[in-house]
Amino acid sequence: MLPDVQNLMELQQADREILRLKDEIAALPKRVAVIEQKLAGTKAVLENAKTAVKADEAARRKHETAIQDQQQKISKYRDQSLEVKTNDQYKALMHEIQFAEQDIRANEDKILELMVNAEAREKGVKAAEIELKAEMAEIEKEKADARERTAADEKELKEWSGKREKARAGVNPDLLRHYDRVSKFRGTGLAEVRDQKCMGCQMLLRPQTFNEVRGGQMIICESCQRILYFDPASETAEQAHAATRRRRPRPKADADQAWYYRAEYHDHGEVFLVFINAEGNSSRHAYDAHSGRKMGETENLAGDYHTAFAVDLAHAIRLNGGWPASEIEEWGTEMPTRALDSLFADLHAARAETAKGHVHSGHAEAITSEHPAAS
Ligand SMILES: [Zn+2]
């Protein structure tokens, strides 16, 4: 892997961690604020309950005073009644006494009512006091936790900032500017390539682009502008996973048309070869694996391709693929992208099978090198 890419990976991780820590540090006081708000609510409930108790006590004293006043009046009327001269005056005093007694009973009823209410009010005050105490303890604990967490986060943040600076110093300035620009708009500036796809935008890469990234070249995703990198470790995992998901069909050994991949072919690098048997003769077309361009003229020989082109089949990987011979002729000097993609996808699957050890003895020709002696 290129040192620039290695540093960008470290930079991206540092950027992500810094963002997470900053978010967490910002969220901590908010959590404390929520509990503080709840605490203020409970305090208000308690204050109201206490005020109500005081109001009831004042009302009770007022009723008690009223009773005493009426009792004094009654006693005064009784004294006067001993001195009255007429029956009418006597009756009037008795009437007053009756009124005062009625008023005393009314006040006594009110006091009784207040006494009953007082029990409920006391319970309310006690409950609010208990809740307040619990909330106070909770908020203290929460504040202590927040302080501790913030301190730990800030320490970690400092460490990541150091790592970030170190990573940035190790990246080419132009590339760093590109990374920063894309990160600003897309959240990330670097994307892994997996399964021939940019993991940032899920766009399928052209086989050539994929091979360039795989080969360690600095490539930018055409679709999302992220800097692409390839991690062989995750490809192996991905392929192993894909292989367990879906078994690759085995190419037929006796097919009239057979596609092969070779990592080296004469002076060329990677190629795709197709052999076609027709009426006792066989032909060979060779294509550059990256551009899909046809290499040289079609070669025709007498006999079955297994025998006629035996030399070409050594160290070749047999692939799944089949197009009518007339269509292959129509391609002319360049294989269409869909055919190239299809061959690459099968090559990918064949390699994954090999990596996973899905090669059954006797079926080895399906995916590994085919030696003329074996056929
Ligand atoms: Zn992309």
mmCIF file of C-alpha atoms and ligand atoms in Angstrom:
data_model
loop_
_atom_site.group_PDB
_atom_site.id
_atom_site.type_symbol
_atom_site.label_atom_id
_atom_site.label_comp_id
_atom_site.label_asym_id
_atom_site.label_seq_id
_atom_site.Cartn_x
_atom_site.Cartn_y
_atom_site.Cartn_z
ATOM 1 C CA MET A 1 0.000 0.000 0.000
ATOM 2 C CA LEU A 2 1.250 3.519 -0.818
ATOM 3 C CA PRO A 3 2.493 5.514 2.213
ATOM 4 C CA ASP A 4 0.106 8.348 1.235
ATOM 5 C CA VAL A 5 -2.857 5.966 1.372
ATOM 6 C CA GLN A 6 -1.681 4.461 4.658
ATOM 7 C CA ASN A 7 -1.471 7.963 6.138
ATOM 8 C CA LEU A 8 -4.851 8.938 4.694
ATOM 9 C CA MET A 9 -6.402 5.849 6.305
ATOM 10 C CA GLU A 10 -4.931 6.908 9.632
ATOM 11 C CA LEU A 11 -6.086 10.478 9.008
ATOM 12 C CA GLN A 12 -9.620 9.343 8.197
ATOM 13 C CA GLN A 13 -9.763 7.263 11.374
ATOM 14 C CA ALA A 14 -8.442 10.196 13.420
ATOM 15 C CA ASP A 15 -11.006 12.555 11.837
ATOM 16 C CA ARG A 16 -13.798 10.111 12.634
ATOM 17 C CA GLU A 17 -12.685 9.640 16.254
ATOM 18 C CA ILE A 18 -12.245 13.381 16.794
ATOM 19 C CA LEU A 19 -15.774 14.001 15.529
ATOM 20 C CA ARG A 20 -17.206 11.272 17.776
ATOM 21 C CA LEU A 21 -15.375 12.596 20.854
ATOM 22 C CA LYS A 22 -16.420 16.194 20.208
ATOM 23 C CA ASP A 23 -20.057 15.084 19.845
ATOM 24 C CA GLU A 24 -19.854 13.134 23.076
ATOM 25 C CA ILE A 25 -18.249 16.024 24.978
ATOM 26 C CA ALA A 26 -20.993 18.363 23.704
ATOM 27 C CA ALA A 27 -23.765 15.902 24.646
ATOM 28 C CA LEU A 28 -22.689 15.422 28.288
ATOM 29 C CA PRO A 29 -23.853 18.829 29.675
ATOM 30 C CA LYS A 30 -27.162 18.339 27.852
ATOM 31 C CA ARG A 31 -27.786 15.150 29.817
ATOM 32 C CA VAL A 32 -27.119 17.001 33.074
ATOM 33 C CA ALA A 33 -29.420 19.832 31.939
ATOM 34 C CA VAL A 34 -32.296 17.396 31.375
ATOM 35 C CA ILE A 35 -32.025 16.097 34.958
ATOM 36 C CA GLU A 36 -31.695 19.643 36.281
ATOM 37 C CA GLN A 37 -34.938 20.550 34.550
ATOM 38 C CA LYS A 38 -36.668 17.561 36.129
ATOM 39 C CA LEU A 39 -35.234 18.600 39.491
ATOM 40 C CA ALA A 40 -36.645 22.124 39.111
ATOM 41 C CA GLY A 41 -40.073 20.578 38.409
ATOM 42 C CA THR A 42 -39.948 18.464 41.571
ATOM 43 C CA LYS A 43 -38.847 21.503 43.611
ATOM 44 C CA ALA A 44 -41.864 23.454 42.358
ATOM 45 C CA VAL A 45 -44.213 20.589 43.307
ATOM 46 C CA LEU A 46 -42.735 20.520 46.815
ATOM 47 C CA GLU A 47 -43.034 24.298 47.208
ATOM 48 C CA ASN A 48 -46.683 24.202 46.152
ATOM 49 C CA ALA A 49 -47.433 21.390 48.614
ATOM 50 C CA LYS A 50 -45.772 23.292 51.455
ATOM 51 C CA THR A 51 -47.641 26.513 50.582
ATOM 52 C CA ALA A 52 -50.925 24.591 50.631
ATOM 53 C CA VAL A 53 -50.149 23.168 54.083
ATOM 54 C CA LYS A 54 -49.440 26.695 55.383
ATOM 55 C CA ALA A 55 -52.647 28.046 53.855
ATOM 56 C CA ASP A 56 -54.629 25.240 55.554
ATOM 57 C CA GLU A 57 -53.008 25.987 58.903
ATOM 58 C CA ALA A 58 -53.887 29.687 58.555
ATOM 59 C CA ALA A 59 -57.487 28.771 57.652
ATOM 60 C CA ARG A 60 -57.737 26.495 60.685
ATOM 61 C CA ARG A 61 -56.507 29.264 63.014
ATOM 62 C CA LYS A 62 -59.080 31.631 61.516
ATOM 63 C CA HIS A 63 -61.900 29.123 62.190
ATOM 64 C CA GLU A 64 -60.648 28.544 65.754
ATOM 65 C CA THR A 65 -60.616 32.292 66.418
ATOM 66 C CA ALA A 66 -64.152 32.576 64.990
ATOM 67 C CA ILE A 67 -65.331 29.812 67.383
ATOM 68 C CA GLN A 68 -63.750 31.566 70.374
ATOM 69 C CA ASP A 69 -65.424 34.847 69.357
ATOM 70 C CA GLN A 70 -68.817 33.171 69.136
ATOM 71 C CA GLN A 71 -68.320 31.410 72.503
ATOM 72 C CA GLN A 72 -67.547 34.765 74.155
ATOM 73 C CA LYS A 73 -70.671 36.244 72.545
ATOM 74 C CA ILE A 74 -72.794 33.353 73.863
ATOM 75 C CA SER A 75 -71.422 33.803 77.384
ATOM 76 C CA LYS A 76 -72.182 37.565 77.158
ATOM 77 C CA TYR A 77 -75.774 36.890 75.930
ATOM 78 C CA ARG A 78 -76.335 34.408 78.777
ATOM 79 C CA ASP A 79 -75.242 37.078 81.352
ATOM 80 C CA GLN A 80 -77.560 39.658 79.719
ATOM 81 C CA SER A 81 -80.468 37.179 79.716
ATOM 82 C CA LEU A 82 -80.455 37.175 83.512
ATOM 83 C CA GLU A 83 -81.125 40.897 83.567
ATOM 84 C CA VAL A 84 -83.751 41.329 80.825
ATOM 85 C CA LYS A 85 -87.196 42.729 81.770
ATOM 86 C CA THR A 86 -89.373 41.592 78.905
ATOM 87 C CA ASN A 87 -90.119 38.287 77.297
ATOM 88 C CA ASP A 88 -89.337 39.779 73.848
ATOM 89 C CA GLN A 89 -85.877 40.879 74.957
ATOM 90 C CA TYR A 90 -85.262 37.382 76.334
ATOM 91 C CA LYS A 91 -86.400 35.735 73.125
ATOM 92 C CA ALA A 92 -84.133 38.019 71.058
ATOM 93 C CA LEU A 93 -81.094 37.036 73.148
ATOM 94 C CA MET A 94 -81.952 33.325 72.833
ATOM 95 C CA HIS A 95 -82.148 33.843 69.084
ATOM 96 C CA GLU A 96 -78.673 35.432 69.038
ATOM 97 C CA ILE A 97 -77.293 32.496 71.042
ATOM 98 C CA GLN A 98 -78.812 30.085 68.547
ATOM 99 C CA PHE A 99 -77.152 31.930 65.630
ATOM 100 C CA ALA A 100 -73.774 31.879 67.386
ATOM 101 C CA GLU A 101 -74.063 28.138 68.069
ATOM 102 C CA GLN A 102 -74.883 27.505 64.401
ATOM 103 C CA ASP A 103 -71.820 29.501 63.389
ATOM 104 C CA ILE A 104 -69.630 27.490 65.821
ATOM 105 C CA ARG A 105 -70.848 24.210 64.281
ATOM 106 C CA ALA A 106 -70.115 25.508 60.764
ATOM 107 C CA ASN A 107 -66.565 26.459 61.797
ATOM 108 C CA GLU A 108 -66.077 23.082 63.493
ATOM 109 C CA ASP A 109 -67.109 21.315 60.260
ATOM 110 C CA LYS A 110 -64.589 23.398 58.301
ATOM 111 C CA ILE A 111 -61.817 22.478 60.799
ATOM 112 C CA LEU A 112 -62.669 18.775 60.490
ATOM 113 C CA GLU A 113 -62.558 19.030 56.716
ATOM 114 C CA LEU A 114 -59.135 20.708 56.912
ATOM 115 C CA MET A 115 -57.854 17.970 59.230
ATOM 116 C CA VAL A 116 -58.856 15.290 56.742
ATOM 117 C CA ASN A 117 -57.188 17.243 53.905
ATOM 118 C CA ALA A 118 -54.043 17.746 55.972
ATOM 119 C CA GLU A 119 -53.269 14.015 55.920
ATOM 120 C CA ALA A 120 -53.267 13.946 52.109
ATOM 121 C CA ARG A 121 -51.229 17.158 51.987
ATOM 122 C CA GLU A 122 -48.593 15.739 54.347
ATOM 123 C CA LYS A 123 -48.274 12.662 52.172
ATOM 124 C CA GLY A 124 -47.776 14.886 49.101
ATOM 125 C CA VAL A 125 -45.036 16.875 50.808
ATOM 126 C CA LYS A 126 -43.236 13.711 51.983
ATOM 127 C CA ALA A 127 -43.375 12.117 48.510
ATOM 128 C CA ALA A 128 -42.010 15.271 46.873
ATOM 129 C CA GLU A 129 -39.221 15.454 49.467
ATOM 130 C CA ILE A 130 -38.194 11.830 48.822
ATOM 131 C CA GLU A 131 -38.222 12.367 45.051
ATOM 132 C CA LEU A 132 -36.193 15.552 45.372
ATOM 133 C CA LYS A 133 -33.594 13.777 47.506
ATOM 134 C CA ALA A 134 -33.272 10.954 44.945
ATOM 135 C CA GLU A 135 -32.981 13.420 42.070
ATOM 136 C CA MET A 136 -30.352 15.464 43.908
ATOM 137 C CA ALA A 137 -28.282 12.298 44.414
ATOM 138 C CA GLU A 138 -28.776 11.358 40.739
ATOM 139 C CA ILE A 139 -27.702 14.753 39.491
ATOM 140 C CA GLU A 140 -24.585 14.715 41.655
ATOM 141 C CA LYS A 141 -23.663 11.295 40.295
ATOM 142 C CA GLU A 142 -24.451 12.382 36.740
ATOM 143 C CA LYS A 143 -22.332 15.519 37.116
ATOM 144 C CA ALA A 144 -19.419 13.515 38.520
ATOM 145 C CA ASP A 145 -19.748 11.006 35.651
ATOM 146 C CA ALA A 146 -19.884 13.817 33.094
ATOM 147 C CA ARG A 147 -16.781 15.447 34.559
ATOM 148 C CA GLU A 148 -14.902 12.146 34.529
ATOM 149 C CA ARG A 149 -16.079 11.281 30.991
ATOM 150 C CA THR A 150 -15.228 14.729 29.650
ATOM 151 C CA ALA A 151 -11.737 14.540 31.112
ATOM 152 C CA ALA A 152 -11.182 11.087 29.571
ATOM 153 C CA ASP A 153 -12.617 12.240 26.211
ATOM 154 C CA GLU A 154 -10.433 15.311 26.191
ATOM 155 C CA LYS A 155 -7.347 13.228 26.875
ATOM 156 C CA GLU A 156 -8.302 10.897 24.014
ATOM 157 C CA LEU A 157 -9.062 13.877 21.789
ATOM 158 C CA LYS A 158 -5.572 15.232 22.389
ATOM 159 C CA GLU A 159 -4.059 11.879 21.435
ATOM 160 C CA TRP A 160 -6.117 11.691 18.237
ATOM 161 C CA SER A 161 -5.230 15.278 17.338
ATOM 162 C CA GLY A 162 -1.562 14.318 17.622
ATOM 163 C CA LYS A 163 -2.108 11.259 15.417
ATOM 164 C CA ARG A 164 -4.056 13.417 12.972
ATOM 165 C CA GLU A 165 -1.230 15.946 12.625
ATOM 166 C CA LYS A 166 1.297 13.166 12.169
ATOM 167 C CA ALA A 167 -0.843 11.512 9.469
ATOM 168 C CA ARG A 168 -1.406 14.831 7.658
ATOM 169 C CA ALA A 169 2.323 15.532 7.625
ATOM 170 C CA GLY A 170 2.840 12.244 5.774
ATOM 171 C CA VAL A 171 0.479 13.009 2.871
ATOM 172 C CA ASN A 172 1.331 14.834 -0.336
ATOM 173 C CA PRO A 173 -0.072 18.414 0.038
ATOM 174 C CA ASP A 174 -2.103 18.303 -3.209
ATOM 175 C CA LEU A 175 -3.641 14.986 -2.247
ATOM 176 C CA LEU A 176 -4.338 16.311 1.247
ATOM 177 C CA ARG A 177 -6.156 19.333 -0.213
ATOM 178 C CA HIS A 178 -8.266 16.967 -2.335
ATOM 179 C CA TYR A 179 -9.007 14.786 0.706
ATOM 180 C CA ASP A 180 -10.032 17.830 2.783
ATOM 181 C CA ARG A 181 -12.292 19.168 0.037
ATOM 182 C CA VAL A 182 -14.111 15.861 -0.510
ATOM 183 C CA SER A 183 -14.341 15.207 3.257
ATOM 184 C CA LYS A 184 -15.963 18.591 3.765
ATOM 185 C CA PHE A 185 -18.780 17.815 1.331
ATOM 186 C CA ARG A 186 -19.125 14.044 1.717
ATOM 187 C CA GLY A 187 -18.050 13.412 5.312
ATOM 188 C CA THR A 188 -15.228 11.118 4.155
ATOM 189 C CA GLY A 189 -12.440 11.637 1.634
ATOM 190 C CA LEU A 190 -11.196 8.086 1.318
ATOM 191 C CA ALA A 191 -13.048 4.957 0.202
ATOM 192 C CA GLU A 192 -12.144 1.299 0.114
ATOM 193 C CA VAL A 193 -12.649 -0.662 -3.082
ATOM 194 C CA ARG A 194 -14.323 -3.973 -2.478
ATOM 195 C CA ASP A 195 -15.847 -6.364 -4.956
ATOM 196 C CA GLN A 196 -14.820 -3.905 -7.719
ATOM 197 C CA LYS A 197 -17.044 -1.260 -6.100
ATOM 198 C CA CYS A 198 -16.268 2.088 -4.478
ATOM 199 C CA MET A 199 -17.548 1.608 -0.925
ATOM 200 C CA GLY A 200 -18.115 5.371 -0.672
ATOM 201 C CA CYS A 201 -20.726 5.632 -3.449
ATOM 202 C CA GLN A 202 -21.322 1.958 -4.433
ATOM 203 C CA MET A 203 -20.340 2.687 -8.025
ATOM 204 C CA LEU A 204 -18.951 -0.293 -9.959
ATOM 205 C CA LEU A 205 -15.432 0.466 -11.188
ATOM 206 C CA ARG A 206 -14.300 -0.272 -14.726
ATOM 207 C CA PRO A 207 -12.108 -3.404 -14.741
ATOM 208 C CA GLN A 208 -9.097 -1.321 -15.756
ATOM 209 C CA THR A 209 -9.628 1.195 -12.954
ATOM 210 C CA PHE A 210 -10.127 -1.636 -10.498
ATOM 211 C CA ASN A 211 -6.851 -3.211 -11.555
ATOM 212 C CA GLU A 212 -5.039 0.099 -11.232
ATOM 213 C CA VAL A 213 -6.306 0.581 -7.676
ATOM 214 C CA ARG A 214 -5.507 -3.055 -6.912
ATOM 215 C CA GLY A 215 -2.033 -2.557 -8.309
ATOM 216 C CA GLY A 216 -1.459 0.289 -5.855
ATOM 217 C CA GLN A 217 -2.008 3.303 -8.123
ATOM 218 C CA MET A 218 -3.451 6.542 -6.747
ATOM 219 C CA ILE A 219 -6.937 6.683 -8.270
ATOM 220 C CA ILE A 220 -9.864 8.994 -7.527
ATOM 221 C CA CYS A 221 -13.443 7.664 -7.838
ATOM 222 C CA GLU A 222 -14.945 9.182 -10.973
ATOM 223 C CA SER A 223 -18.353 9.266 -9.368
ATOM 224 C CA CYS A 224 -17.769 10.575 -5.822
ATOM 225 C CA GLN A 225 -14.197 11.937 -6.041
ATOM 226 C CA ARG A 226 -13.059 9.978 -2.998
ATOM 227 C CA ILE A 227 -9.484 8.673 -3.032
ATOM 228 C CA LEU A 228 -9.673 4.929 -3.585
ATOM 229 C CA TYR A 229 -7.647 2.234 -1.881
ATOM 230 C CA PHE A 230 -7.602 -1.524 -1.956
ATOM 231 C CA ASP A 231 -7.135 -3.765 1.063
ATOM 232 C CA PRO A 232 -6.209 -7.358 0.093
ATOM 233 C CA ALA A 233 -7.234 -8.585 3.557
ATOM 234 C CA SER A 234 -10.844 -7.478 3.175
ATOM 235 C CA GLU A 235 -10.982 -8.805 -0.404
ATOM 236 C CA THR A 236 -10.071 -12.272 0.816
ATOM 237 C CA ALA A 237 -12.745 -12.069 3.490
ATOM 238 C CA GLU A 238 -15.275 -10.750 0.972
ATOM 239 C CA GLN A 239 -14.461 -13.450 -1.547
ATOM 240 C CA ALA A 240 -14.620 -16.178 1.046
ATOM 241 C CA HIS A 241 -17.996 -14.828 2.042
ATOM 242 C CA ALA A 242 -19.174 -14.647 -1.585
ATOM 243 C CA ALA A 243 -17.971 -18.193 -2.223
ATOM 244 C CA THR A 244 -20.033 -19.577 0.640
ATOM 245 C CA ARG A 245 -23.036 -17.612 -0.583
ATOM 246 C CA ARG A 246 -23.004 -18.892 -4.133
ATOM 247 C CA ARG A 247 -20.958 -21.700 -5.626
ATOM 248 C CA ARG A 248 -19.454 -20.775 -8.962
ATOM 249 C CA PRO A 249 -20.688 -22.910 -11.876
ATOM 250 C CA ARG A 250 -17.985 -25.222 -13.206
ATOM 251 C CA PRO A 251 -17.034 -24.602 -16.860
ATOM 252 C CA LYS A 252 -17.684 -27.622 -19.101
ATOM 253 C CA ALA A 253 -14.495 -29.427 -20.116
ATOM 254 C CA ASP A 254 -15.926 -30.561 -23.486
ATOM 255 C CA ALA A 255 -17.492 -27.239 -24.527
ATOM 256 C CA ASP A 256 -16.970 -26.027 -28.108
ATOM 257 C CA GLN A 257 -16.060 -22.591 -26.811
ATOM 258 C CA ALA A 258 -13.724 -22.055 -23.861
ATOM 259 C CA TRP A 259 -12.479 -18.866 -22.204
ATOM 260 C CA TYR A 260 -9.226 -18.665 -20.327
ATOM 261 C CA TYR A 261 -7.282 -16.087 -18.364
ATOM 262 C CA ARG A 262 -3.516 -15.911 -18.309
ATOM 263 C CA ALA A 263 -1.485 -13.612 -16.033
ATOM 264 C CA GLU A 264 1.386 -13.657 -18.591
ATOM 265 C CA TYR A 265 1.098 -14.225 -22.289
ATOM 266 C CA HIS A 266 4.204 -13.942 -24.440
ATOM 267 C CA ASP A 267 5.332 -10.323 -24.018
ATOM 268 C CA HIS A 268 1.919 -9.193 -22.819
ATOM 269 C CA GLY A 269 0.660 -9.106 -19.278
ATOM 270 C CA GLU A 270 -2.827 -10.303 -18.465
ATOM 271 C CA VAL A 271 -4.991 -11.650 -21.293
ATOM 272 C CA PHE A 272 -8.279 -13.357 -21.969
ATOM 273 C CA LEU A 273 -8.180 -16.119 -24.574
ATOM 274 C CA VAL A 274 -11.113 -17.758 -26.278
ATOM 275 C CA PHE A 275 -10.849 -21.051 -28.167
ATOM 276 C CA ILE A 276 -13.588 -22.190 -30.512
ATOM 277 C CA ASN A 277 -13.934 -25.678 -32.069
ATOM 278 C CA ALA A 278 -15.723 -25.781 -35.432
ATOM 279 C CA GLU A 279 -15.863 -28.559 -38.021
ATOM 280 C CA GLY A 280 -12.694 -30.329 -36.967
ATOM 281 C CA ASN A 281 -10.701 -27.077 -36.705
ATOM 282 C CA SER A 282 -10.129 -24.673 -33.846
ATOM 283 C CA SER A 283 -9.476 -20.944 -33.538
ATOM 284 C CA ARG A 284 -7.969 -18.650 -30.922
ATOM 285 C CA HIS A 285 -8.745 -14.980 -30.189
ATOM 286 C CA ALA A 286 -6.597 -13.108 -27.675
ATOM 287 C CA TYR A 287 -7.703 -9.938 -25.834
ATOM 288 C CA ASP A 288 -5.864 -7.556 -23.547
ATOM 289 C CA ALA A 289 -7.476 -8.140 -20.136
ATOM 290 C CA HIS A 290 -7.515 -4.445 -19.210
ATOM 291 C CA SER A 291 -8.616 -2.679 -22.350
ATOM 292 C CA GLY A 292 -10.505 -5.582 -23.974
ATOM 293 C CA ARG A 293 -8.624 -4.827 -27.191
ATOM 294 C CA LYS A 294 -8.005 -7.713 -29.555
ATOM 295 C CA MET A 295 -4.375 -8.736 -29.879
ATOM 296 C CA GLY A 296 -3.244 -9.780 -33.344
ATOM 297 C CA GLU A 297 -5.197 -11.844 -35.855
ATOM 298 C CA THR A 298 -7.402 -14.839 -35.128
ATOM 299 C CA GLU A 299 -5.282 -17.970 -35.176
ATOM 300 C CA ASN A 300 -6.768 -21.045 -36.915
ATOM 301 C CA LEU A 301 -5.385 -24.560 -36.543
ATOM 302 C CA ALA A 302 -6.519 -28.045 -37.479
ATOM 303 C CA GLY A 303 -7.958 -30.223 -34.753
ATOM 304 C CA ASP A 304 -9.536 -29.760 -31.370
ATOM 305 C CA TYR A 305 -8.254 -26.715 -29.399
ATOM 306 C CA HIS A 306 -7.223 -28.931 -26.452
ATOM 307 C CA THR A 307 -4.584 -30.448 -28.678
ATOM 308 C CA ALA A 308 -3.958 -27.655 -31.192
ATOM 309 C CA PHE A 309 -3.438 -24.900 -28.588
ATOM 310 C CA ALA A 310 -2.157 -27.093 -25.738
ATOM 311 C CA VAL A 311 0.773 -24.728 -25.078
ATOM 312 C CA ASP A 312 -1.596 -21.764 -24.474
ATOM 313 C CA LEU A 313 -3.636 -23.719 -21.946
ATOM 314 C CA ALA A 314 -0.753 -24.274 -19.549
ATOM 315 C CA HIS A 315 -0.945 -21.956 -16.529
ATOM 316 C CA ALA A 316 -4.296 -20.622 -17.705
ATOM 317 C CA ILE A 317 -7.412 -20.245 -15.590
ATOM 318 C CA ARG A 318 -10.534 -21.656 -17.208
ATOM 319 C CA LEU A 319 -13.455 -19.227 -17.014
ATOM 320 C CA ASN A 320 -17.191 -19.293 -17.501
ATOM 321 C CA GLY A 321 -18.203 -17.380 -20.598
ATOM 322 C CA GLY A 322 -19.904 -18.026 -23.887
ATOM 323 C CA TRP A 323 -21.050 -15.869 -26.763
ATOM 324 C CA PRO A 324 -22.130 -17.019 -30.239
ATOM 325 C CA ALA A 325 -19.104 -17.244 -32.559
ATOM 326 C CA SER A 326 -20.785 -14.782 -34.946
ATOM 327 C CA GLU A 327 -21.115 -12.254 -32.125
ATOM 328 C CA ILE A 328 -17.433 -12.599 -31.222
ATOM 329 C CA GLU A 329 -16.622 -11.901 -34.890
ATOM 330 C CA GLU A 330 -18.814 -8.791 -34.744
ATOM 331 C CA TRP A 331 -16.854 -7.439 -31.768
ATOM 332 C CA GLY A 332 -13.994 -6.825 -34.157
ATOM 333 C CA THR A 333 -11.002 -5.201 -32.474
ATOM 334 C CA GLU A 334 -12.560 -4.614 -29.050
ATOM 335 C CA MET A 335 -14.516 -6.762 -26.664
ATOM 336 C CA PRO A 336 -17.570 -4.932 -25.218
ATOM 337 C CA THR A 337 -17.360 -3.792 -21.582
ATOM 338 C CA ARG A 338 -20.175 -6.126 -20.461
ATOM 339 C CA ALA A 339 -18.197 -9.155 -21.715
ATOM 340 C CA LEU A 340 -15.021 -7.851 -20.072
ATOM 341 C CA ASP A 341 -16.890 -7.255 -16.805
ATOM 342 C CA SER A 342 -18.427 -10.713 -16.920
ATOM 343 C CA LEU A 343 -15.031 -12.393 -17.447
ATOM 344 C CA PHE A 344 -13.486 -10.343 -14.646
ATOM 345 C CA ALA A 345 -16.327 -11.232 -12.298
ATOM 346 C CA ASP A 346 -15.825 -14.940 -13.018
ATOM 347 C CA LEU A 347 -12.070 -14.606 -12.617
ATOM 348 C CA HIS A 348 -12.717 -12.958 -9.267
ATOM 349 C CA ALA A 349 -14.984 -15.865 -8.255
ATOM 350 C CA ALA A 350 -12.475 -18.454 -9.498
ATOM 351 C CA ARG A 351 -9.725 -16.877 -7.400
ATOM 352 C CA ALA A 352 -12.017 -16.776 -4.380
ATOM 353 C CA GLU A 353 -12.721 -20.490 -4.810
ATOM 354 C CA THR A 354 -9.012 -21.210 -4.967
ATOM 355 C CA ALA A 355 -8.429 -19.088 -1.864
ATOM 356 C CA LYS A 356 -11.184 -20.944 -0.048
ATOM 357 C CA GLY A 357 -9.956 -24.327 -1.226
ATOM 358 C CA HIS A 358 -13.140 -25.227 -3.068
ATOM 359 C CA VAL A 359 -11.166 -27.266 -5.566
ATOM 360 C CA HIS A 360 -12.296 -30.841 -5.763
ATOM 361 C CA SER A 361 -9.742 -33.322 -6.983
ATOM 362 C CA GLY A 362 -10.467 -34.312 -10.556
ATOM 363 C CA HIS A 363 -12.275 -31.024 -11.161
ATOM 364 C CA ALA A 364 -9.110 -29.008 -10.917
ATOM 365 C CA GLU A 365 -9.201 -28.043 -14.574
ATOM 366 C CA ALA A 366 -12.286 -25.999 -13.885
ATOM 367 C CA ILE A 367 -10.421 -23.248 -12.134
ATOM 368 C CA THR A 368 -6.720 -23.933 -12.018
ATOM 369 C CA SER A 369 -4.104 -24.441 -14.632
ATOM 370 C CA GLU A 370 -4.841 -27.020 -17.233
ATOM 371 C CA HIS A 371 -2.031 -29.127 -18.510
ATOM 372 C CA PRO A 372 -2.317 -30.828 -21.901
ATOM 373 C CA ALA A 373 -1.406 -34.144 -20.265
ATOM 374 C CA ALA A 374 -4.503 -33.895 -18.067
ATOM 375 C CA SER A 375 -6.977 -33.824 -20.958
HETATM 376 ZN ZN ZN B 1 -17.099 6.606 -5.292
#
